[in-house]
GROMACS .gro file of C-alpha atoms in nm:
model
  248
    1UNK     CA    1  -2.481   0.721  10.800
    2UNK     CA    2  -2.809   0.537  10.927
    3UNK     CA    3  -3.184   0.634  10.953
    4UNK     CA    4  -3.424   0.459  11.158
    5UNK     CA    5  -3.714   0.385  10.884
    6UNK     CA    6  -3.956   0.256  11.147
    7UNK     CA    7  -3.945   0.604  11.320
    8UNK     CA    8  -4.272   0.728  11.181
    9UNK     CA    9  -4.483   0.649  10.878
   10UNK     CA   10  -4.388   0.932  10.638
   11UNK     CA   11  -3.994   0.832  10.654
   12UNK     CA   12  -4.158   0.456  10.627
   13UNK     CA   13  -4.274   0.561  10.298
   14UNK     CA   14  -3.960   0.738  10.178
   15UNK     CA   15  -3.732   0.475  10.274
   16UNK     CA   16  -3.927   0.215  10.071
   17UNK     CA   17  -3.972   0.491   9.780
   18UNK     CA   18  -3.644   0.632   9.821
   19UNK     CA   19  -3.437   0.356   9.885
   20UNK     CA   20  -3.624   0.047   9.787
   21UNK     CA   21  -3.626  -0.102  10.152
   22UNK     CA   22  -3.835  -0.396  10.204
   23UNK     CA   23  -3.677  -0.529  10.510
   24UNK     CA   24  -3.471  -0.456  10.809
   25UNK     CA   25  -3.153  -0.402  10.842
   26UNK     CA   26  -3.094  -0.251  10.513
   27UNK     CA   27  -2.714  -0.190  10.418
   28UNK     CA   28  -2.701   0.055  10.082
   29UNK     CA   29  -2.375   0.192   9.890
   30UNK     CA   30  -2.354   0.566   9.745
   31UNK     CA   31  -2.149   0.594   9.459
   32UNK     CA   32  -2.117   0.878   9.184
   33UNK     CA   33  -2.458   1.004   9.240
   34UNK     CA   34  -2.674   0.656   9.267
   35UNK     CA   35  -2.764   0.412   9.591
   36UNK     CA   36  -2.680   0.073   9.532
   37UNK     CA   37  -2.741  -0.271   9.738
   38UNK     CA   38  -2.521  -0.469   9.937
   39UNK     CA   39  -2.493  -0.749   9.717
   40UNK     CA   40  -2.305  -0.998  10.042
   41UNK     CA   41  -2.366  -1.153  10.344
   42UNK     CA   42  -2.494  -0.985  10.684
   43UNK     CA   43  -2.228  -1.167  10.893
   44UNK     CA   44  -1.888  -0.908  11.038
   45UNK     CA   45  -1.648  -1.100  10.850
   46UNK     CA   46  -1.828  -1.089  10.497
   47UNK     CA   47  -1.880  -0.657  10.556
   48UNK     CA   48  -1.520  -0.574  10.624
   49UNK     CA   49  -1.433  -0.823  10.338
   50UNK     CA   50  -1.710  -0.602  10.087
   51UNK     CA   51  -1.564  -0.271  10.279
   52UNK     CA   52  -1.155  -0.364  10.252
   53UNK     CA   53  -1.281  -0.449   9.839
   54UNK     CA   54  -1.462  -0.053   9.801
   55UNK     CA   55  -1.149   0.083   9.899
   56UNK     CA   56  -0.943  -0.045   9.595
   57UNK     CA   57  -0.929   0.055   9.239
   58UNK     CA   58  -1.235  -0.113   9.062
   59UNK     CA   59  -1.035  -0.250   8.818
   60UNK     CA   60  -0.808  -0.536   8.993
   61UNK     CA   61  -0.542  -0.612   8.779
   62UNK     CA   62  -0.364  -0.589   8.449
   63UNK     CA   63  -0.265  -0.910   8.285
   64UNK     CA   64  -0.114  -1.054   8.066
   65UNK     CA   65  -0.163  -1.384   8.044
   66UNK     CA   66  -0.459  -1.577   8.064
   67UNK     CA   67  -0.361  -1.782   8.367
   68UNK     CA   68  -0.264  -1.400   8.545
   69UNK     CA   69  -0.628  -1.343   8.460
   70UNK     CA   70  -0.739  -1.636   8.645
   71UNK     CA   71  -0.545  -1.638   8.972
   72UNK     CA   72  -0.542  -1.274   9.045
   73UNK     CA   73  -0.912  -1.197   8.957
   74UNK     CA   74  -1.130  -1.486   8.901
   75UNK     CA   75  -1.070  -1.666   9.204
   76UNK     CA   76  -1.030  -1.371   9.402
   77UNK     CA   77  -1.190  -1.457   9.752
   78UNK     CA   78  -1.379  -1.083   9.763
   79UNK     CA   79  -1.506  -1.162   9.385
   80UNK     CA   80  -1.904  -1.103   9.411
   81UNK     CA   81  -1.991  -1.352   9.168
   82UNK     CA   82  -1.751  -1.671   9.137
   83UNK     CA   83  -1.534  -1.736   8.861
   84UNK     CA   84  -1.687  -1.445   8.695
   85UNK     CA   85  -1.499  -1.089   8.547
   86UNK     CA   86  -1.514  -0.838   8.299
   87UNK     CA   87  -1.218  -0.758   8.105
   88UNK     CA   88  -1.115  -0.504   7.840
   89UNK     CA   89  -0.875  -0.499   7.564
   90UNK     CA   90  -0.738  -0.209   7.390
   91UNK     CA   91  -0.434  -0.243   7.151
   92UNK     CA   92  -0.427   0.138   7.127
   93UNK     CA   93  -0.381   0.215   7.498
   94UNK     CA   94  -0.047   0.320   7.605
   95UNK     CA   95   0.201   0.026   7.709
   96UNK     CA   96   0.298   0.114   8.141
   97UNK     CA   97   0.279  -0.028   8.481
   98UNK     CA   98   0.034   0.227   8.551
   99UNK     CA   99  -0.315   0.101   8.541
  100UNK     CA  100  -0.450   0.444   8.566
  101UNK     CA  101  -0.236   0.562   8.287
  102UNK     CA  102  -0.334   0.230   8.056
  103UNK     CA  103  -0.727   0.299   8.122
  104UNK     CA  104  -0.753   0.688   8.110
  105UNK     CA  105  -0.536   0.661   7.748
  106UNK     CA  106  -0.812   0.554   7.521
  107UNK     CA  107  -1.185   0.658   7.508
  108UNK     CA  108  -1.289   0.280   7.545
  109UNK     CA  109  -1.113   0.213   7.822
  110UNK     CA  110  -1.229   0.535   8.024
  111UNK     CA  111  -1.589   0.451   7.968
  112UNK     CA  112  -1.469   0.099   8.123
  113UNK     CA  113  -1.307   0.232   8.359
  114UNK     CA  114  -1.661   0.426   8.459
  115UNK     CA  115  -1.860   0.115   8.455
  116UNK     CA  116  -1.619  -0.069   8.674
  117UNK     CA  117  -1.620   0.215   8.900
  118UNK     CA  118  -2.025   0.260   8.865
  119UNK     CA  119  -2.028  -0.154   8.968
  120UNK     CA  120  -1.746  -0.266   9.182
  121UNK     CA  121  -2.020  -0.366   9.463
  122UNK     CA  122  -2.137  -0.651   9.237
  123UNK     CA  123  -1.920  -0.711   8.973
  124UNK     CA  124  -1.515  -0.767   8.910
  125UNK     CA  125  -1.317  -0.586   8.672
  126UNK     CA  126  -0.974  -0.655   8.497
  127UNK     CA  127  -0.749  -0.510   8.195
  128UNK     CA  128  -0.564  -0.716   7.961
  129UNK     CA  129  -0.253  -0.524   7.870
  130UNK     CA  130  -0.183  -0.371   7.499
  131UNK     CA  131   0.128  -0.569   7.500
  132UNK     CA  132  -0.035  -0.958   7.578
  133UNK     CA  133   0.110  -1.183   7.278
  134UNK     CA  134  -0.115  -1.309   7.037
  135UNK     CA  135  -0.032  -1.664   7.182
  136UNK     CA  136  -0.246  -1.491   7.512
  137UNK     CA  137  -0.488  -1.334   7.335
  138UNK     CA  138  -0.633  -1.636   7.148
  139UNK     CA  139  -0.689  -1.768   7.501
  140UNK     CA  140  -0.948  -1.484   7.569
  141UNK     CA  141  -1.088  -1.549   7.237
  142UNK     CA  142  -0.930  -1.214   7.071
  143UNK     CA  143  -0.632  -1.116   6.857
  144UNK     CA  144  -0.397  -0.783   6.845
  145UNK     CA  145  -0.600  -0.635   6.536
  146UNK     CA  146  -0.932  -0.681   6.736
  147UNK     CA  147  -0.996  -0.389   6.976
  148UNK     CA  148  -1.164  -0.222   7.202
  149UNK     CA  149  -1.263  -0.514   7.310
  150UNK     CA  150  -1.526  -0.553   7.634
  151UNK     CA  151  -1.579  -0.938   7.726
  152UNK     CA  152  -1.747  -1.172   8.026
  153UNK     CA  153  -1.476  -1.420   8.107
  154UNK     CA  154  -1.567  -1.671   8.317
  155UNK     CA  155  -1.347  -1.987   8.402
  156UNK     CA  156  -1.394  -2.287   8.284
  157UNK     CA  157  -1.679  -2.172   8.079
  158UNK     CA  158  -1.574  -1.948   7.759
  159UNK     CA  159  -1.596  -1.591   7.686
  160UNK     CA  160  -1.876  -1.377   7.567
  161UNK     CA  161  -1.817  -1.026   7.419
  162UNK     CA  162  -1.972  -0.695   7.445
  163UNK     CA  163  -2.111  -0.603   7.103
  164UNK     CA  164  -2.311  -0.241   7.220
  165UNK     CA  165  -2.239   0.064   7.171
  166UNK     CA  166  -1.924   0.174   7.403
  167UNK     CA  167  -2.060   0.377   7.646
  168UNK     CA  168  -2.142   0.382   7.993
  169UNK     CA  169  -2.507   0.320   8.006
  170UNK     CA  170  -2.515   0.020   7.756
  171UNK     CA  171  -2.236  -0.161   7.890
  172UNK     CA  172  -2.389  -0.113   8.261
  173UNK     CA  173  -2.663  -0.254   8.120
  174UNK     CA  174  -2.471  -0.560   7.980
  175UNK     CA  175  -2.293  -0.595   8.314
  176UNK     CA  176  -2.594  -0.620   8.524
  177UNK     CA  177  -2.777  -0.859   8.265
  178UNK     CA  178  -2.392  -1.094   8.271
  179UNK     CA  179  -2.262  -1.075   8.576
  180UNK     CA  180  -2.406  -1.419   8.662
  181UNK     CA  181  -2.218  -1.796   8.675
  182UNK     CA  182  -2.327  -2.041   8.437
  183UNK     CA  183  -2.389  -2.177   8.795
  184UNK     CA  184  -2.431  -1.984   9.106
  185UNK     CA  185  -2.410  -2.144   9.452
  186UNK     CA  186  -2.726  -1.997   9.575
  187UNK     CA  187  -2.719  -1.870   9.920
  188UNK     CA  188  -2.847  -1.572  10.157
  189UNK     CA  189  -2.695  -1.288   9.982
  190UNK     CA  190  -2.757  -1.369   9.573
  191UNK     CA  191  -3.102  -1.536   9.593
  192UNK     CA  192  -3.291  -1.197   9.557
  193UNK     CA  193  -3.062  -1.061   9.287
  194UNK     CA  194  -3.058  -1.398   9.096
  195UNK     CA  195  -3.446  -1.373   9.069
  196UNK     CA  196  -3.439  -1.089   8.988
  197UNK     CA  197  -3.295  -1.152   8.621
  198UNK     CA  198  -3.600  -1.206   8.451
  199UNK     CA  199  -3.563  -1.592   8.389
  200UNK     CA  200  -3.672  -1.883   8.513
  201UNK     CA  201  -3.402  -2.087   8.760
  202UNK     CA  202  -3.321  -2.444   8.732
  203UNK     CA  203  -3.192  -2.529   9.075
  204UNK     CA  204  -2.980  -2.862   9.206
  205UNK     CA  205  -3.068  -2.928   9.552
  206UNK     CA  206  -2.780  -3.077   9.711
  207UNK     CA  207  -2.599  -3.172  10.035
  208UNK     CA  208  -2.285  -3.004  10.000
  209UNK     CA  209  -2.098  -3.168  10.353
  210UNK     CA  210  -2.106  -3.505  10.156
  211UNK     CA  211  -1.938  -3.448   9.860
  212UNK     CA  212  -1.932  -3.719   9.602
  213UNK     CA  213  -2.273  -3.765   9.402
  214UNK     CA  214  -2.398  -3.427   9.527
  215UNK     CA  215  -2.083  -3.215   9.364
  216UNK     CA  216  -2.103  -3.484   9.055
  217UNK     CA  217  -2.473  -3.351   9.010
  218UNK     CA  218  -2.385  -3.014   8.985
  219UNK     CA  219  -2.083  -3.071   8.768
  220UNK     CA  220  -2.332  -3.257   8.562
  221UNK     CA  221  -2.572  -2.932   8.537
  222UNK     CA  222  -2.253  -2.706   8.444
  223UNK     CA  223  -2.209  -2.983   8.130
  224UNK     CA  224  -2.595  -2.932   8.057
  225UNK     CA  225  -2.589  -2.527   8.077
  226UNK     CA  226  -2.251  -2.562   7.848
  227UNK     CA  227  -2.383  -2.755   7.583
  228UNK     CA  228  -2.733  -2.631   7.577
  229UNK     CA  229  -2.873  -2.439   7.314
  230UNK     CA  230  -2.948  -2.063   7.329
  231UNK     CA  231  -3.350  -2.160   7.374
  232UNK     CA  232  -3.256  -2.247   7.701
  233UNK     CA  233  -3.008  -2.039   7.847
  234UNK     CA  234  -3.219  -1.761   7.744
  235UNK     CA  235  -3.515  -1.891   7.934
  236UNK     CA  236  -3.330  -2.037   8.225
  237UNK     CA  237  -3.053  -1.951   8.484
  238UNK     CA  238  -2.890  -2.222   8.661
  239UNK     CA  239  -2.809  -2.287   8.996
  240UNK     CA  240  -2.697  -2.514   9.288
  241UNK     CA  241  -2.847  -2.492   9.663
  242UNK     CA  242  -2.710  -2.671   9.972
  243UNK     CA  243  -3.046  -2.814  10.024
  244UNK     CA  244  -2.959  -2.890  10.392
  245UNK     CA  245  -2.825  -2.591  10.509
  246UNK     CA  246  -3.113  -2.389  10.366
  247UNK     CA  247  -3.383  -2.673  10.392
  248UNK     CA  248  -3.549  -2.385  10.708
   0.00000   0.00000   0.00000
């Protein structure tokens, strides 16, 4: 549906109240009884690419490799923040082909499944089947006696793991707080969002067409953000700007 919020100055007021509109157009996503935003770009091609991704189970894949994990959900093309997933690992679930059957078998994984449900505008979501050999496992940082396990994987960086309390609200909490690249390519549609994570943002201005010292730069500030210490990854975020495509 649509609503015209310019139309008079009461439904003004409710759509910023309501619906947290500051400027026009607004696209917003229903889901399970909350509004959430469109976290992409405004152009056709980037909405039917968001649309095509709502339509699909919120969790992507099960794997079981680590190298599955990569291909078929971390570089995923429709992925809302590159190189970035969350994954869960349950050695209890039930061993099938079915992904509904794996993530409805366990307590753990239903309250993933929720959250991945709850997020799939903004965030990606994958299972690591019960069955992965330990050879696998180690890759994610995990063995078979762990579990449930909840984890950020993101590629070429590391793993971090949930350690809340598994349920919905918490780990919603830790999804919106993680689901962020050690270094985002900053553009239209993540600037807002990316401020809006309460820290401070290191940014590397750069001229993406040319390549060379420009993408050394901000392989440089990915070696930084790796290697520095929790003082400062706490206070900053890190990011990467195509300086002349957004210099306006």
């Amino acid at each position: 549906g649509k609503i015209d919020c310019t139309s008079s100055s009461e439904v003004k007021t409710f759509c910023k109240g309501r619906f947290d509109v500051r400027g026009y157009p607004t696209l917003k996503i229903y889901r399970d009884g909350d509004f959430f935003n469109y976290p992409g770009n405004r152009d056709a091609d980037s909405i039917i690419v968001f649309a095509e991704k709502m339509s699909v189970h919120p969790v992507h894949n099960v794997v079981k490799t680590y190298q599955d994990g990569v291909s078929s959900i971390l570089d995923k093309k429709d992925a809302e923040v590159e190189g970035v997933a969350f994954m869960a690992y349950d050695p209890d679930a039930v061993v099938s082909e079915n992904i509904d059957d794996i993530l409805t078998s366990t307590k753990p994984l239903q309250v993933f499944s929720q959250v991945a449900r709850k997020t799939q505008a903004s965030a990606s979501f994958g299972l690591i089947h019960p069955e992965s050999s330990e050879e696998e496992l180690a890759k994610f940082g995990i063995t078979q006696n762990d579990g449930p396990v909840f984890m950020k994987v993101e590629k070429d960086v590391g793993n971090l793991k949930y350690n809340g309390e598994i349920n919905s609200a918490d780990f919603v909490d830790f999804v919106n707080e993680k689901n962020v690249a050690l270094v985002t390519r900053l553009d239209g549609s993540n600037f807002r969002s990316l401020g809006e994570k309460n820290k401070k943002l290191a940014i590397a201005a750069i001229n993406a067409e040319k390549g060379g010292i420009h993408s050394d730069f901000v392989k440089d500030l990915k070696k930084f953000a790796v290697a520095a210490d929790s003082a400062i990854t706490n206070e900053y975020n890190f990011a990467s700007i195509d300086g002349k495509k957004w210099k306006q």
